[in-house]
């Protein structure tokens, strides 16, 4: 077989009429390619290398059965170290000039939910190829003849070759690698601060604790003087008074009659029905943590029976900040806004309620507070993340990442073969190879090519050494019905009934009755009447003095909206059916 070597310009494509020549005389040739790596070539040539050409592209080709076959297209990796010898070794690599940009461009297309979820990676690592591919069972496959690549499944290549028993019989080697993972236990957690702010009619809540919705007293003045005003400070940063009033209502009747010594006329004091009105603004801040637990069993062949059940893996994923919005639009002065636009101002979201041009200073007159941000959590007042549609996608991503680990472990059988050169020139790491041999279980095997070497030296007949990995999945048994499935087909049961129970679950439904926890009235009109009933006073003013020292007071306890503890919610996800890999060799 005759081999050819041609130097060409970096941007040239192979042309048999132009590049079927011997710019360098090849003495020996070895082309290697390992899964996920760039193909390389090591050639031994006579020492007539023109160093002006080392920056050019090199084409290696051959004539096979009268047809021109391109074997390799690449660039010199380094200057030969034996430059004073009669022959030199050149190492070439089939890495396109734009490989970094091409890989980044194609991996960017894979950054789609649910297989890829940015919450699983730190922002500094979000563009790493291994991070992006962690939820996919694929690897990049670089062509050794074209400046291109594609993502290839670890189980099945785009090309299929059936070689029967056409291989060197003494080259067959079978090796069992590490045992497959039996099962994976996974926990995926999200932490956030549940936030919400709004106003509430707390007066309604106070009145709900009072008979008839009013406070009846014989001493209204001190109550009115001590009632909250808009300038009154409420301890902490939870509540602020928007408006407040204690209406002085009449028509509540009179006190019980009392007497004065020396006067037979019975006396009474007027009773007042006071109606409280109170509008509060409030802020809720509550730290939460939610964790989903699940197990995935692996239905694989028991190659290592004594170890079955011991090869267990535990994966833990802590999601990045689910409240962070990478696409925040900040408010700007002197800018035209249209109704419905969303902006961020001082860490709060707002939605525009009317078309306007903003002034120098932010005014909430044209903006309504919004808790539907652009983050993964979306509604920042939500008490649960994984019960949202976006949270379900994070669960899917965690399952797909676990599936990827199981899949890689199931390629547990390694087989080496030596194949005829001519029939297998087109082999690459995107090829399925199946063959027959009575020494194999059931006499056959199929696997994905993970490594190969095209080799020719001197007068020796050229050959191709191939390594394939076979997965040891089992036949799929009858499966139980499931409610949902991930893209790879792993099914699980619905978990919507496992809702959080701690803390404030729905701040948007907060009412005055939720804010006002208790109302205690001391010295009510009824109690004051008991002080007057059947009594005689030296003078009329003595009765008023007695009531003044026993005047009505009110104590109101507001709900504590900011619990310092982290509220934990656990979700147990049930995956009833084991996952199984393809069965490519049967033991």
PDB file of C-alpha atoms in Angstrom, residues 16 157 215 227 251 276 279 316 325 400 405 447 469 487 564:
ATOM      1  CA  UNK A  16      -6.741  14.231  -4.611  1.00  0.00           C
ATOM      2  CA  UNK A 157     -22.002   5.790  17.287  1.00  0.00           C
ATOM      3  CA  UNK A 215     -63.756  48.801  72.274  1.00  0.00           C
ATOM      4  CA  UNK A 227     -52.932  55.200  70.223  1.00  0.00           C
ATOM      5  CA  UNK A 251     -73.907  55.842  71.488  1.00  0.00           C
ATOM      6  CA  UNK A 276     -59.609  51.086  65.794  1.00  0.00           C
ATOM      7  CA  UNK A 279     -52.910  50.119  58.180  1.00  0.00           C
ATOM      8  CA  UNK A 316     -25.011  15.721  46.661  1.00  0.00           C
ATOM      9  CA  UNK A 325     -31.383  37.185  38.362  1.00  0.00           C
ATOM     10  CA  UNK A 400     -30.033  13.080  34.299  1.00  0.00           C
ATOM     11  CA  UNK A 405     -22.838   8.356  36.096  1.00  0.00           C
ATOM     12  CA  UNK A 447     -19.552  -1.979  21.498  1.00  0.00           C
ATOM     13  CA  UNK A 469     -16.355  -0.801  25.448  1.00  0.00           C
ATOM     14  CA  UNK A 487     -35.650  13.173  28.785  1.00  0.00           C
ATOM     15  CA  UNK A 564     -34.135  33.505  62.610  1.00  0.00           C
TER      16      UNK A 564
END
